[in-house]
Amino acid sequence: MDLFTGKLLWPDTLPQPPQYPSLEEDITCDVLIIGGGVAGALCGYYLMKQGVNAVLVDKRSIGAGTTAANSGILQCSNDKSLTSCIHSFGEQNGVRFYQLCRDAVNELGRICAELDLDAEYLKRSCLYVASQENDLASLRKEYELLQRYGFSVSYWEAEQISRSFSFHKPGAIYSEGDAVFNPYKLANGLIEILSKKFGLRVYTDTEIRSHVAYENHLVFHTRMRRTITAAKAVIATGYEAQMMKRNPNAMLESTFAVATQRLGAFPGWYEQCLIWETARPYLYIRTTADNRIIIGGMDEATANAQERDAMLLRKKELLLAETTKLFPELGRLQAEYSWSATFGSTHDGLPLIGTQEEFPHCYFALGYGGNGTVYCTIAGQIISSLIASGSHPDAHLFRFDRPSRQLSYS
């Protein structure tokens, strides 16, 4: 699958990533993890912490798939609001989903601290702005629900926004507890630590072509005619998992992003907080550890790579223009990096985590949605528990066969 086109920022931040061999012999393990991006790395972390004998393979190098085009934003809130989650899934399940996301943002910070992993993890506040006056009623309702259930939020009127930022918006939810990070450094750094300190066996340039399921084990066949025998497997191949089986809840689209030159200061930008908006598709803006701005969004409802890539130049210009409109004091912004990428989400707004009937002994970690890395953290916790003990109290929220009534996205 053609996942992205353009010049990516994150690989340039780690010009000499750790290298691993390709698989050149037949091997066995307890669990095979397929996919060396953020999802595979986090699943590997939780499995290795439980002492599982695991192997991780990727047909590319580590972090070279969708992870390399990841925005690097971690949020408690989601593309699907808490209001909509409660409407679709009920109060208990909707609130629990948001609590899991909040906990996952903190959990990633804890992992980085525990392992002394430099993934450029930085806590950030967030401003969720009303794109137009008509959005204020729903925005205030969302704020009231978030506050009621213990999330650290406050409501900002237009005057307060204007005092803190160089732009004017009719209202916003200001929240604390979000974060940013470098997804490429996270995947590479975490897998390197798991390999050196926990015994994770890692093979790159190792493409799985097929597998056979037996009563108590799986046998995977690689492109180079090697086999991997495992009791269980974790499929962490991101959007390419749809090539194994197209899930009716999943939808693939296209997204666009720009990273500017390094800047000396950010006038009119309170706390360099994350910014996103109520409009759909939405625009998001963040800063990086080396003082660039990443602007992304303007999604298009096409999964055709040629159509997507043909839009990149125009989307780059529009993203820069929107940022200049918000922050005119920044001066002339240049796109030192710009890329278009496949983006996956689900109709009901929740990721896909767990088993599928047609794939015995396999567990899927598909963090589809704008909060993908947060979902991958949740997936790692759930799947490792399912493999180790056979259950997890939150697994039902994300199962593939969840009731079809949840497919109404509101």
Coordinates of C-alpha atoms in Angstrom, one line a residue:
M1 CA 0.0 0.0 0.0
D2 CA 1.2 3.5 -0.9
L3 CA 1.0 5.1 2.6
F4 CA 2.5 8.6 2.0
T5 CA 4.3 10.9 -0.4
G6 CA 6.4 13.9 0.2
K7 CA 9.3 14.9 2.5
L8 CA 8.7 13.6 6.0
L9 CA 10.0 15.4 9.1
W10 CA 10.4 12.7 11.7
P11 CA 13.0 10.4 9.9
D12 CA 15.4 13.4 9.6
T13 CA 15.3 13.8 13.5
L14 CA 16.9 10.3 13.7
P15 CA 19.2 10.0 10.7
Q16 CA 20.9 6.8 12.0
P17 CA 18.2 4.6 13.5
P18 CA 19.1 1.2 15.0
Q19 CA 19.5 -1.5 12.4
Y20 CA 18.2 -5.1 12.5
P21 CA 18.8 -8.2 10.3
S22 CA 16.3 -9.8 8.0
L23 CA 15.1 -13.3 9.0
E24 CA 17.3 -15.9 7.5
E25 CA 16.3 -19.0 9.5
D26 CA 13.2 -20.8 10.7
I27 CA 12.3 -19.7 14.3
T28 CA 9.7 -20.2 17.0
C29 CA 8.3 -17.9 19.7
D30 CA 5.3 -17.5 22.0
V31 CA 4.0 -14.4 20.2
L32 CA 4.8 -12.9 16.8
I33 CA 4.3 -9.2 16.5
I34 CA 3.8 -8.1 12.9
G35 CA 4.5 -4.4 12.4
G36 CA 7.4 -2.2 13.7
G37 CA 5.6 1.1 14.1
V38 CA 4.2 2.7 17.3
A39 CA 1.5 0.0 17.6
G40 CA 3.9 -2.9 17.4
A41 CA 6.4 -1.2 19.7
L42 CA 3.8 -0.6 22.4
C43 CA 2.4 -4.1 22.1
G44 CA 5.9 -5.4 22.4
Y45 CA 6.5 -3.4 25.5
Y46 CA 3.5 -4.7 27.4
L47 CA 4.2 -8.3 26.3
M48 CA 7.9 -8.2 27.2
K49 CA 7.0 -6.7 30.6
Q50 CA 5.0 -9.9 31.2
G51 CA 8.0 -12.1 30.2
V52 CA 6.6 -13.3 26.9
N53 CA 9.0 -14.8 24.4
A54 CA 8.2 -12.5 21.5
V55 CA 9.5 -11.8 18.0
L56 CA 8.8 -8.5 16.0
V57 CA 9.0 -8.3 12.3
D58 CA 8.5 -5.6 9.7
K59 CA 8.6 -5.7 6.0
R60 CA 10.3 -2.2 6.0
S61 CA 12.6 -0.7 8.6
I62 CA 11.3 0.3 12.1
G63 CA 8.9 3.2 12.0
A64 CA 9.0 3.5 8.3
G65 CA 5.3 3.0 7.7
T66 CA 2.4 5.2 8.9
T67 CA 4.4 6.0 12.0
A68 CA 6.7 8.2 10.0
A69 CA 3.7 10.4 8.9
N70 CA 2.1 10.5 12.4
S71 CA 1.3 14.0 13.7
G72 CA 2.8 13.2 17.1
I73 CA -0.2 14.5 19.1
L74 CA -1.6 12.8 22.2
Q75 CA -5.0 13.9 23.4
C76 CA -7.6 13.1 26.0
S77 CA -10.4 14.3 23.6
N78 CA -11.1 12.6 20.3
D79 CA -12.5 13.3 16.9
K80 CA -15.8 11.9 18.3
S81 CA -16.8 14.2 21.2
L82 CA -17.7 12.9 24.6
T83 CA -21.2 14.1 24.0
S84 CA -21.4 11.9 20.9
C85 CA -19.7 8.9 22.6
I86 CA -22.4 9.0 25.3
H87 CA -25.1 9.3 22.7
S88 CA -23.7 6.3 20.7
F89 CA -22.4 4.0 23.4
G90 CA -24.2 5.0 26.6
E91 CA -22.9 7.0 29.5
Q92 CA -20.8 4.4 31.1
N93 CA -19.0 3.3 28.0
G94 CA -18.6 6.8 26.5
V95 CA -17.1 8.2 29.7
R96 CA -14.9 5.1 30.1
F97 CA -13.5 5.6 26.6
Y98 CA -12.5 9.1 27.4
Q99 CA -10.9 8.1 30.7
L100 CA -8.8 5.4 28.9
C101 CA -7.6 8.1 26.5
R102 CA -6.6 10.4 29.3
D103 CA -4.8 7.6 31.1
A104 CA -3.0 6.6 27.9
V105 CA -1.5 10.1 27.4
N106 CA 0.0 9.9 30.9
E107 CA 1.0 6.2 30.4
L108 CA 3.2 7.2 27.4
G109 CA 4.9 9.8 29.5
R110 CA 5.5 7.2 32.2
I111 CA 7.0 4.7 29.8
C112 CA 9.4 7.3 28.4
A113 CA 10.5 8.2 32.0
E114 CA 10.8 4.6 33.1
L115 CA 13.0 3.6 30.2
D116 CA 14.8 7.0 29.9
L117 CA 13.5 7.1 26.3
D118 CA 14.0 10.3 24.4
A119 CA 10.9 10.5 22.3
E120 CA 10.5 14.3 22.8
Y121 CA 7.5 13.7 25.0
L122 CA 6.2 17.1 26.2
K123 CA 3.0 17.9 28.1
R124 CA 0.9 20.5 26.4
S125 CA -2.4 22.3 27.1
C126 CA -4.9 22.4 24.3
L127 CA -7.4 24.9 22.8
Y128 CA -10.4 23.4 21.1
V129 CA -11.9 26.4 19.3
A130 CA -15.4 27.0 17.9
S131 CA -15.0 27.4 14.1
Q132 CA -18.2 29.5 13.9
E133 CA -20.8 31.0 16.2
N134 CA -23.2 28.1 15.4
D135 CA -20.8 25.7 17.1
L136 CA -21.0 27.4 20.5
A137 CA -24.0 25.6 21.9
S138 CA -22.5 22.1 21.3
L139 CA -19.1 23.3 22.4
R140 CA -20.4 24.5 25.7
K141 CA -22.4 21.2 26.2
E142 CA -19.1 19.3 25.6
Y143 CA -17.3 21.4 28.1
E144 CA -20.0 20.8 30.8
L145 CA -19.8 17.0 30.2
L146 CA -16.0 17.0 30.4
Q147 CA -16.1 19.0 33.6
R148 CA -18.8 16.8 35.1
Y149 CA -16.7 13.7 34.6
G150 CA -13.5 15.1 36.1
F151 CA -11.5 16.2 33.1
S152 CA -9.3 19.3 33.5
V153 CA -11.1 21.8 31.3
S154 CA -12.3 25.4 31.4
Y155 CA -14.4 27.4 29.0
W156 CA -12.9 30.4 27.3
E157 CA -15.1 33.2 26.0
A158 CA -14.0 35.2 23.0
E159 CA -12.4 38.0 25.1
Q160 CA -10.1 35.6 26.9
I161 CA -9.0 33.9 23.7
S162 CA -8.1 37.3 22.2
R163 CA -6.1 38.2 25.3
S164 CA -4.0 35.0 25.0
F165 CA -3.7 34.5 21.2
S166 CA -3.3 36.6 18.1
F167 CA -6.6 35.4 16.7
H168 CA -10.2 35.8 17.5
K169 CA -12.6 32.9 18.0
P170 CA -16.1 33.0 19.5
G171 CA -15.4 30.4 22.2
A172 CA -13.1 27.5 23.1
I173 CA -12.5 24.6 25.5
Y174 CA -9.1 25.0 27.2
S175 CA -7.8 21.7 28.6
E176 CA -4.8 20.4 30.4
G177 CA -3.2 17.0 30.2
D178 CA -2.4 16.5 26.5
A179 CA 1.0 16.0 25.0
V180 CA 3.2 15.9 21.9
F181 CA 6.0 13.5 21.0
N182 CA 8.2 12.2 18.2
P183 CA 6.6 9.0 16.9
Y184 CA 9.6 7.9 14.9
K185 CA 11.9 8.2 17.9
L186 CA 9.4 6.5 20.1
A187 CA 9.1 3.4 17.9
N188 CA 12.8 3.1 17.2
G189 CA 13.9 3.9 20.8
L190 CA 11.3 1.6 22.4
I191 CA 12.1 -1.3 20.2
E192 CA 15.8 -0.8 20.6
I193 CA 15.4 -0.9 24.4
L194 CA 13.1 -4.0 24.2
S195 CA 15.7 -5.7 22.0
K196 CA 18.7 -4.9 24.2
K197 CA 17.3 -5.1 27.7
F198 CA 14.3 -7.4 27.4
G199 CA 15.3 -9.9 24.7
L200 CA 12.8 -9.0 22.0
R201 CA 14.0 -10.5 18.7
V202 CA 13.6 -8.0 15.9
Y203 CA 13.8 -8.6 12.1
T204 CA 13.3 -6.0 9.5
D205 CA 13.0 -6.3 5.7
T206 CA 11.0 -9.5 6.6
E207 CA 7.7 -9.6 4.9
I208 CA 5.0 -12.1 6.0
R209 CA 3.3 -13.5 2.9
S210 CA 0.9 -16.1 4.3
H211 CA 0.2 -18.1 7.4
V212 CA -1.6 -21.3 8.4
A213 CA -3.6 -21.7 11.6
Y214 CA -3.5 -25.0 13.4
E215 CA -5.3 -26.0 16.6
N216 CA -2.7 -24.7 19.0
H217 CA -0.3 -22.6 16.9
L218 CA 0.3 -20.6 13.8
V219 CA 3.0 -21.0 11.1
F220 CA 3.9 -17.8 9.2
H221 CA 5.7 -17.9 5.9
T222 CA 8.0 -15.0 4.8
R223 CA 8.8 -13.7 1.4
M224 CA 12.3 -15.4 1.7
R225 CA 10.7 -18.8 2.4
R226 CA 11.4 -18.8 6.1
T227 CA 8.9 -19.8 8.7
I228 CA 8.0 -18.4 12.1
T229 CA 6.0 -20.7 14.4
A230 CA 4.1 -19.0 17.2
A231 CA 1.4 -19.8 19.6
K232 CA -0.2 -16.4 19.0
A233 CA 0.3 -13.3 16.8
V234 CA -0.4 -9.6 17.1
I235 CA -1.2 -7.8 13.9
A236 CA 0.0 -4.2 14.2
T237 CA 0.2 -3.3 10.5
G238 CA -2.0 -0.2 10.6
Y239 CA -4.0 0.6 7.6
E240 CA -2.5 -2.3 5.6
A241 CA -4.4 -4.7 7.8
Q242 CA -7.4 -3.9 5.6
M243 CA -5.6 -5.8 2.9
M244 CA -6.0 -9.0 5.0
K245 CA -9.7 -8.3 5.6
R246 CA -11.7 -5.2 4.8
N247 CA -13.7 -4.2 7.9
P248 CA -17.0 -2.4 7.2
N249 CA -16.4 -0.1 10.2
A250 CA -13.1 1.1 8.8
M251 CA -12.7 3.9 6.2
L252 CA -9.5 5.1 4.6
E253 CA -9.1 8.7 3.5
S254 CA -6.2 11.1 2.8
T255 CA -4.7 13.8 5.0
F256 CA -2.0 16.4 4.6
A257 CA 0.6 18.0 6.8
V258 CA 3.4 20.6 6.7
A259 CA 6.4 21.3 9.0
T260 CA 7.8 24.8 8.9
Q261 CA 11.3 26.1 9.4
R262 CA 12.6 26.5 12.9
L263 CA 11.3 29.7 14.6
G264 CA 12.9 31.8 17.3
A265 CA 9.7 32.7 19.1
F266 CA 5.9 32.2 19.0
P267 CA 4.2 35.5 19.7
G268 CA 0.5 35.4 20.2
W269 CA 0.5 31.7 21.0
Y270 CA -0.2 31.0 24.6
E271 CA 1.9 28.1 26.0
Q272 CA 2.5 26.8 22.5
C273 CA -0.7 24.8 23.2
L274 CA -2.2 22.4 20.8
I275 CA -4.9 23.9 18.7
W276 CA -7.8 22.2 16.8
E277 CA -11.3 23.2 15.8
T278 CA -14.9 22.1 15.7
A279 CA -15.1 22.1 11.9
R280 CA -14.9 18.8 10.1
P281 CA -12.5 18.0 8.6
Y282 CA -10.5 20.0 11.2
L283 CA -7.2 21.8 11.2
Y284 CA -4.6 21.0 13.9
I285 CA -1.5 22.9 14.9
R286 CA 1.4 22.0 17.2
T287 CA 5.0 22.9 17.8
T288 CA 8.0 20.6 17.9
A289 CA 10.9 20.2 20.3
D290 CA 13.1 22.0 17.8
N291 CA 10.6 24.9 17.4
R292 CA 8.9 24.1 14.2
I293 CA 5.2 24.3 13.6
I294 CA 3.3 21.2 12.3
I295 CA 0.0 22.0 10.6
G296 CA -2.2 19.3 9.4
G297 CA -5.7 18.4 8.3
M298 CA -7.8 19.4 5.3
D299 CA -8.6 15.7 4.8
E300 CA -10.1 14.4 1.6
A301 CA -12.5 11.5 1.3
T302 CA -10.3 9.5 -1.2
A303 CA -8.0 6.6 -0.6
N304 CA -6.6 6.9 -4.1
A305 CA -2.9 7.6 -3.8
Q306 CA -2.6 9.4 -7.1
E307 CA -5.5 11.7 -6.3
R308 CA -4.1 12.3 -2.8
D309 CA -0.6 13.2 -4.0
A310 CA -1.9 15.5 -6.8
M311 CA -3.4 17.7 -4.1
L312 CA -0.3 18.0 -1.9
L313 CA 1.1 21.3 -3.4
R314 CA -2.2 23.1 -3.1
K315 CA -2.8 21.7 0.4
K316 CA 0.6 22.9 1.5
E317 CA -0.1 26.4 0.4
L318 CA -3.5 26.4 2.1
L319 CA -2.1 25.0 5.4
L320 CA 0.6 27.7 5.5
A321 CA -2.0 30.4 4.7
E322 CA -4.3 29.2 7.5
T323 CA -1.5 29.3 10.0
T324 CA -0.4 32.8 8.9
K325 CA -3.9 33.9 9.3
L326 CA -3.9 32.7 12.9
F327 CA -0.4 34.0 13.8
P328 CA 0.5 36.9 11.6
E329 CA 3.3 38.0 13.9
L330 CA 5.3 34.8 13.0
G331 CA 6.2 36.4 9.7
R332 CA 6.7 34.4 6.5
L333 CA 6.4 30.7 7.1
Q334 CA 8.1 28.2 4.8
A335 CA 7.3 24.5 4.4
E336 CA 10.6 22.7 4.9
Y337 CA 8.6 19.5 5.0
S338 CA 5.2 18.6 3.5
W339 CA 3.5 15.2 3.0
S340 CA 0.3 13.6 2.0
A341 CA -0.7 10.3 3.7
T342 CA -3.4 7.7 4.0
F343 CA -5.5 8.2 7.1
G344 CA -7.8 5.6 8.6
S345 CA -10.7 6.0 11.0
T346 CA -13.9 4.1 11.9
H347 CA -17.5 5.0 11.3
D348 CA -18.3 4.7 15.0
G349 CA -15.3 6.6 16.2
L350 CA -13.6 3.8 18.2
P351 CA -10.4 1.9 17.3
L352 CA -10.5 -1.8 16.4
I353 CA -8.8 -4.0 19.0
G354 CA -9.0 -7.7 19.6
T355 CA -9.7 -10.9 17.6
Q356 CA -11.5 -11.7 14.4
E357 CA -13.3 -15.0 13.9
E358 CA -11.5 -15.8 10.6
F359 CA -8.0 -15.4 12.2
P360 CA -7.6 -17.9 15.1
H361 CA -4.9 -17.0 17.7
C362 CA -4.5 -13.5 16.1
Y363 CA -5.0 -10.2 17.9
F364 CA -5.4 -7.0 16.0
A365 CA -4.1 -3.6 17.2
L366 CA -5.6 -1.1 14.8
G367 CA -5.5 2.4 16.3
Y368 CA -7.6 4.0 13.6
G369 CA -8.5 7.6 14.2
G370 CA -7.0 11.0 14.9
N371 CA -5.8 9.9 18.3
G372 CA -4.0 6.8 16.9
T373 CA -1.0 6.6 19.3
V374 CA -3.3 6.9 22.3
Y375 CA -5.4 4.0 20.9
C376 CA -2.2 2.0 20.3
T377 CA -1.3 2.4 24.0
I378 CA -4.8 1.1 24.9
A379 CA -4.4 -1.7 22.4
G380 CA -1.1 -2.8 23.9
Q381 CA -2.6 -3.0 27.4
I382 CA -5.7 -4.9 26.3
I383 CA -4.0 -7.3 23.9
S384 CA -1.2 -8.2 26.4
S385 CA -3.8 -8.9 29.0
L386 CA -5.9 -11.0 26.6
I387 CA -2.8 -13.1 25.7
A388 CA -1.5 -13.5 29.2
S389 CA -4.8 -14.0 31.1
G390 CA -7.6 -14.3 28.6
S391 CA -9.5 -11.2 29.5
H392 CA -9.4 -7.4 30.0
P393 CA -12.2 -5.4 31.6
D394 CA -12.3 -2.8 28.7
A395 CA -11.9 -5.2 25.7
H396 CA -15.6 -5.2 24.9
L397 CA -15.5 -1.5 24.0
F398 CA -13.2 -2.1 21.0
R399 CA -14.0 -5.6 19.8
F400 CA -14.5 -6.1 16.1
D401 CA -18.0 -7.6 16.5
R402 CA -19.4 -4.7 18.6
P403 CA -23.1 -4.1 18.0
S404 CA -23.9 -2.5 14.6
R405 CA -26.0 0.2 16.3
Q406 CA -22.7 1.8 17.2
L407 CA -21.9 2.4 13.6
S408 CA -24.0 5.6 13.5
Y409 CA -21.3 8.4 13.8
S410 CA -22.8 11.3 15.6

